[in-house]
Short mmCIF file of C-alpha atoms and ligand atoms in Angstrom, two decimals:
data_model
loop_
_atom_site.label_atom_id
_atom_site.label_comp_id
_atom_site.label_asym_id
_atom_site.label_seq_id
_atom_site.Cartn_x
_atom_site.Cartn_y
_atom_site.Cartn_z
CA MET A 1 53.08 -30.97 1.40
CA SER A 2 49.53 -29.87 0.54
CA ASP A 3 47.86 -31.95 -2.16
CA GLU A 4 45.38 -29.14 -2.84
CA GLN A 5 44.73 -28.78 -6.54
CA LYS A 6 46.48 -25.83 -8.24
CA MET A 7 44.65 -23.75 -10.77
CA SER A 8 45.46 -20.96 -13.21
CA VAL A 9 43.67 -17.96 -14.57
CA THR A 10 44.38 -16.01 -17.72
CA VAL A 11 43.94 -12.21 -17.65
CA LEU A 12 43.20 -10.84 -21.16
CA LEU A 13 45.51 -8.06 -22.25
CA PRO A 14 44.16 -6.22 -25.30
CA ALA A 15 47.06 -5.46 -27.78
CA GLY A 16 49.43 -7.04 -25.29
CA ARG A 17 49.35 -3.95 -23.04
CA LEU A 18 49.57 -4.61 -19.28
CA PRO A 19 47.70 -1.93 -17.28
CA LEU A 20 49.68 -0.80 -14.25
CA ASP A 21 46.83 -1.55 -11.80
CA ILE A 22 46.62 -5.11 -13.03
CA MET A 23 50.43 -5.49 -12.93
CA ALA A 24 50.50 -4.16 -9.36
CA LYS A 25 47.62 -6.45 -8.27
CA ALA A 26 49.16 -9.50 -9.96
CA HIS A 27 52.49 -8.67 -8.26
CA SER A 28 50.95 -8.40 -4.82
CA LEU A 29 48.86 -11.52 -5.24
CA ALA A 30 51.88 -13.49 -6.53
CA GLY A 31 53.83 -12.44 -3.46
CA LYS A 32 50.98 -13.19 -1.02
CA TYR A 33 50.14 -16.69 -2.37
CA SER A 34 53.49 -17.68 -4.00
CA LEU A 35 52.02 -17.72 -7.48
CA LYS A 36 53.85 -17.88 -10.84
CA VAL A 37 53.16 -15.31 -13.54
CA TYR A 38 53.58 -16.30 -17.19
CA LEU A 39 53.36 -14.10 -20.25
CA SER A 40 51.55 -16.30 -22.76
CA ASN A 41 52.28 -16.69 -26.38
CA ALA A 42 48.92 -15.07 -27.10
CA GLN A 43 50.12 -11.95 -25.16
CA ASN A 44 47.97 -12.58 -22.07
CA LEU A 45 48.97 -12.78 -18.44
CA ARG A 46 48.56 -16.26 -16.99
CA ILE A 47 48.65 -16.53 -13.24
CA MET A 48 49.55 -20.06 -12.15
CA GLU A 49 49.86 -22.26 -9.10
CA ILE A 50 46.69 -20.82 -7.53
CA PRO A 51 45.35 -23.00 -4.68
CA GLU A 52 41.81 -24.03 -5.70
CA THR A 53 40.32 -22.54 -2.52
CA GLU A 54 41.77 -19.08 -3.36
CA LEU A 55 40.76 -19.01 -7.04
CA GLU A 56 37.58 -16.95 -6.67
CA GLU A 57 39.13 -14.50 -4.21
CA ILE A 58 42.05 -13.98 -6.58
CA LYS A 59 39.85 -13.53 -9.59
CA SER A 60 37.64 -11.01 -7.83
CA SER A 61 40.71 -9.03 -6.61
CA LEU A 62 41.90 -8.84 -10.21
CA ALA A 63 38.45 -8.06 -11.58
CA ALA A 64 38.22 -5.17 -9.12
CA VAL A 65 41.11 -3.43 -10.91
CA GLY A 66 39.61 -4.02 -14.37
CA ALA A 67 40.84 -7.56 -15.33
CA THR A 68 38.78 -9.66 -17.67
CA PHE A 69 39.51 -13.35 -18.13
CA LYS A 70 39.93 -15.82 -20.97
CA ALA A 71 36.88 -18.10 -21.22
CA LYS A 72 35.44 -20.58 -23.64
CA GLY A 73 33.55 -18.88 -26.53
CA LYS A 74 35.08 -15.42 -26.06
CA PHE A 75 36.15 -13.69 -29.20
CA PRO A 76 40.00 -13.88 -29.36
CA LEU A 77 41.99 -10.75 -28.79
CA PRO A 78 44.24 -10.03 -31.82
CA LYS A 79 47.92 -10.64 -31.16
CA VAL A 80 49.92 -7.60 -32.29
CA CYS A 81 53.41 -6.27 -32.79
CA VAL A 82 54.25 -2.91 -31.23
CA GLY A 83 53.37 -1.04 -34.42
CA ASN A 84 54.33 2.41 -35.48
CA ASN A 85 54.16 3.98 -32.04
CA SER A 86 57.22 2.08 -30.97
CA CYS A 87 58.85 0.78 -34.14
CA ASN A 88 60.41 2.85 -36.85
CA LEU A 89 59.39 0.34 -39.51
CA GLY A 90 55.76 0.27 -38.53
CA THR A 91 53.22 1.56 -41.01
CA ILE A 92 50.12 1.31 -38.78
CA ASP A 93 48.97 1.70 -35.23
CA THR A 94 48.43 -2.00 -34.38
CA GLU A 95 47.01 -1.19 -30.93
CA ALA A 96 44.29 1.06 -32.43
CA LEU A 97 43.32 -1.56 -35.10
CA SER A 98 43.17 -4.22 -32.40
CA GLY A 99 40.78 -1.91 -30.48
CA VAL A 100 38.57 -1.50 -33.54
CA ILE A 101 38.36 -5.27 -33.96
CA VAL A 102 37.76 -5.90 -30.23
CA ASP A 103 35.06 -3.23 -30.10
CA LYS A 104 33.26 -4.73 -33.06
CA PHE A 105 33.46 -8.41 -32.20
CA SER A 106 33.83 -8.83 -28.46
CA GLY A 107 30.05 -8.78 -27.94
CA ARG A 108 29.61 -11.97 -30.01
CA LYS A 109 27.85 -14.51 -27.92
CA HIS A 110 30.01 -17.52 -28.83
CA THR A 111 33.08 -17.85 -31.00
CA LYS A 112 34.19 -21.34 -31.84
CA ALA A 113 37.60 -22.27 -30.68
CA LYS A 114 40.89 -22.54 -32.65
CA PHE A 115 40.53 -19.21 -34.26
CA LYS A 116 43.27 -16.59 -34.05
CA ILE A 117 43.87 -13.09 -35.44
CA VAL A 118 47.28 -11.46 -35.70
CA ILE A 119 48.18 -7.87 -36.71
CA SER A 120 51.66 -6.93 -37.92
CA GLY A 121 52.75 -3.27 -38.45
CA CYS A 122 54.84 -4.09 -41.52
CA THR A 123 55.75 -6.89 -43.84
CA LEU A 124 58.49 -8.17 -41.47
CA CYS A 125 55.54 -9.80 -39.63
CA CYS A 126 57.19 -10.00 -36.15
CA SER A 127 53.91 -11.08 -34.61
CA GLY A 128 53.42 -13.87 -37.14
CA ALA A 129 50.59 -12.60 -39.30
CA LYS A 130 51.29 -15.08 -42.11
CA THR A 131 51.20 -18.10 -39.87
CA THR A 132 47.79 -17.69 -38.21
CA ASP A 133 44.13 -18.03 -39.12
CA ILE A 134 43.59 -14.35 -40.03
CA GLY A 135 46.63 -12.23 -40.48
CA ILE A 136 46.50 -8.45 -41.09
CA ILE A 137 49.65 -6.67 -42.25
CA GLY A 138 50.15 -2.92 -42.56
CA THR A 139 52.08 -1.80 -45.62
CA ARG A 140 52.80 1.60 -47.14
CA ASP A 141 50.08 0.87 -49.78
CA GLY A 142 47.31 -0.19 -47.35
CA PHE A 143 46.59 -3.46 -45.60
CA GLU A 144 47.21 -7.02 -46.76
CA MET A 145 45.18 -9.96 -45.45
CA TYR A 146 46.25 -13.57 -45.14
CA VAL A 147 44.07 -16.43 -44.16
CA GLY A 148 44.61 -20.06 -43.24
CA GLY A 149 48.19 -19.98 -41.91
CA LYS A 150 49.22 -21.88 -38.81
CA GLY A 151 52.22 -22.54 -36.59
CA GLY A 152 52.82 -25.70 -34.58
CA PRO A 153 54.71 -28.81 -35.73
CA PHE A 154 53.64 -28.42 -39.38
CA PRO A 155 53.51 -24.66 -40.02
CA LYS A 156 51.73 -23.24 -43.04
CA ILE A 157 51.88 -19.82 -44.58
CA GLY A 158 48.41 -18.38 -45.17
CA MET A 159 46.91 -17.47 -48.47
CA ARG A 160 46.82 -13.75 -49.35
CA ILE A 161 43.22 -12.75 -49.93
CA GLY A 162 43.54 -8.94 -50.01
CA LYS A 163 46.10 -6.23 -50.73
CA LYS A 164 45.99 -2.39 -50.76
CA LEU A 165 42.94 -2.58 -48.43
CA ALA A 166 41.48 0.25 -46.35
CA GLU A 167 40.76 -0.36 -42.69
CA ASP A 168 36.99 -0.75 -43.14
CA GLU A 169 37.55 -3.36 -45.83
CA VAL A 170 39.76 -5.27 -43.44
CA VAL A 171 37.09 -5.23 -40.74
CA GLU A 172 34.48 -6.30 -43.20
CA MET A 173 36.64 -9.24 -44.34
CA VAL A 174 37.25 -10.29 -40.73
CA GLU A 175 33.45 -10.32 -40.20
CA THR A 176 32.89 -12.45 -43.34
CA LEU A 177 35.56 -14.91 -42.17
CA VAL A 178 34.29 -15.05 -38.64
CA GLU A 179 30.76 -15.86 -39.91
CA PHE A 180 32.08 -18.38 -42.37
CA HIS A 181 34.16 -20.14 -39.65
CA ASP A 182 31.14 -20.14 -37.35
CA LYS A 183 28.85 -21.64 -40.00
CA LYS A 184 31.22 -24.34 -41.15
CA THR A 185 32.63 -25.34 -37.77
CA GLU A 186 30.92 -27.72 -35.32
CA LYS A 187 33.10 -27.10 -32.24
CA LYS A 188 36.60 -26.04 -33.18
CA GLN A 189 38.59 -25.77 -36.30
CA ARG A 190 41.58 -23.97 -37.75
CA ILE A 191 40.69 -21.98 -40.86
CA PHE A 192 43.25 -23.71 -43.08
CA LYS A 193 40.89 -26.71 -43.07
CA LEU A 194 38.22 -24.53 -44.70
CA LEU A 195 40.33 -23.06 -47.56
CA LYS A 196 39.14 -25.75 -50.01
CA ASP A 197 35.51 -25.44 -49.06
CA PRO A 198 33.56 -24.63 -52.26
CA ASP A 199 31.88 -21.76 -50.44
CA PHE A 200 35.04 -20.19 -49.09
CA PRO A 201 34.36 -16.46 -49.68
CA TYR A 202 37.87 -15.41 -50.91
CA SER A 203 40.53 -16.48 -53.36
CA GLU A 204 44.26 -15.86 -53.56
CA VAL A 205 45.42 -12.48 -54.82
S1 LIG B 301 56.26 -6.21 -37.78
FE1 LIG B 301 57.28 -4.39 -38.55
S2 LIG B 301 56.27 -2.75 -37.36
FE2 LIG B 301 55.90 -4.62 -36.24
S3 LIG B 301 57.55 -4.77 -34.73
FE3 LIG B 301 58.18 -5.93 -36.57
S4 LIG B 301 59.43 -4.54 -37.76
FE4 LIG B 301 58.22 -3.30 -36.30
#
């Protein structure tokens, strides 16, 4: 048996949508190199068991069909539920809002780790907007925003910092929180650890 090291690569999927070209390429590469394909909890496509010697070749084949890859310092893609295009209960187009956020922030040079954004199309929160760093929830009366939630072994529900918000107010609050997290974080930090900071820019509503 070969003792060559096995690697993995994570293809970023904005709004959890898997473009057909990337799906076809991942399928053919997985067949050719006996790779495993995993749909990650963050809604990305992780391709695993890649022989180290094939990693660059596989990445360039995927990049050639438009794939971009998870990397240290990249702004996180929001995790979303399907939203009102595919769910009767949805009040917002979660894919479109994710696109607005990605367009605005993906050019940031370096975003410190442990920072997640989730968008839910209604208060049922299928994507977990109340248990993440920044949670955006569509309601019939505008958006609600939660901050400082987390999952893991000791889950926490975030604090509501906005209600009846318009989309541009949501984007502005995300920007304020991103900047605050950046300023107050050395390397990596979940936002719940910053809620008691005297300079925290929002209070519970
Ligand atoms: S959070 Fe609401 S809109 Fe989104 S999938 Fe769940 S029920 Fe549908």
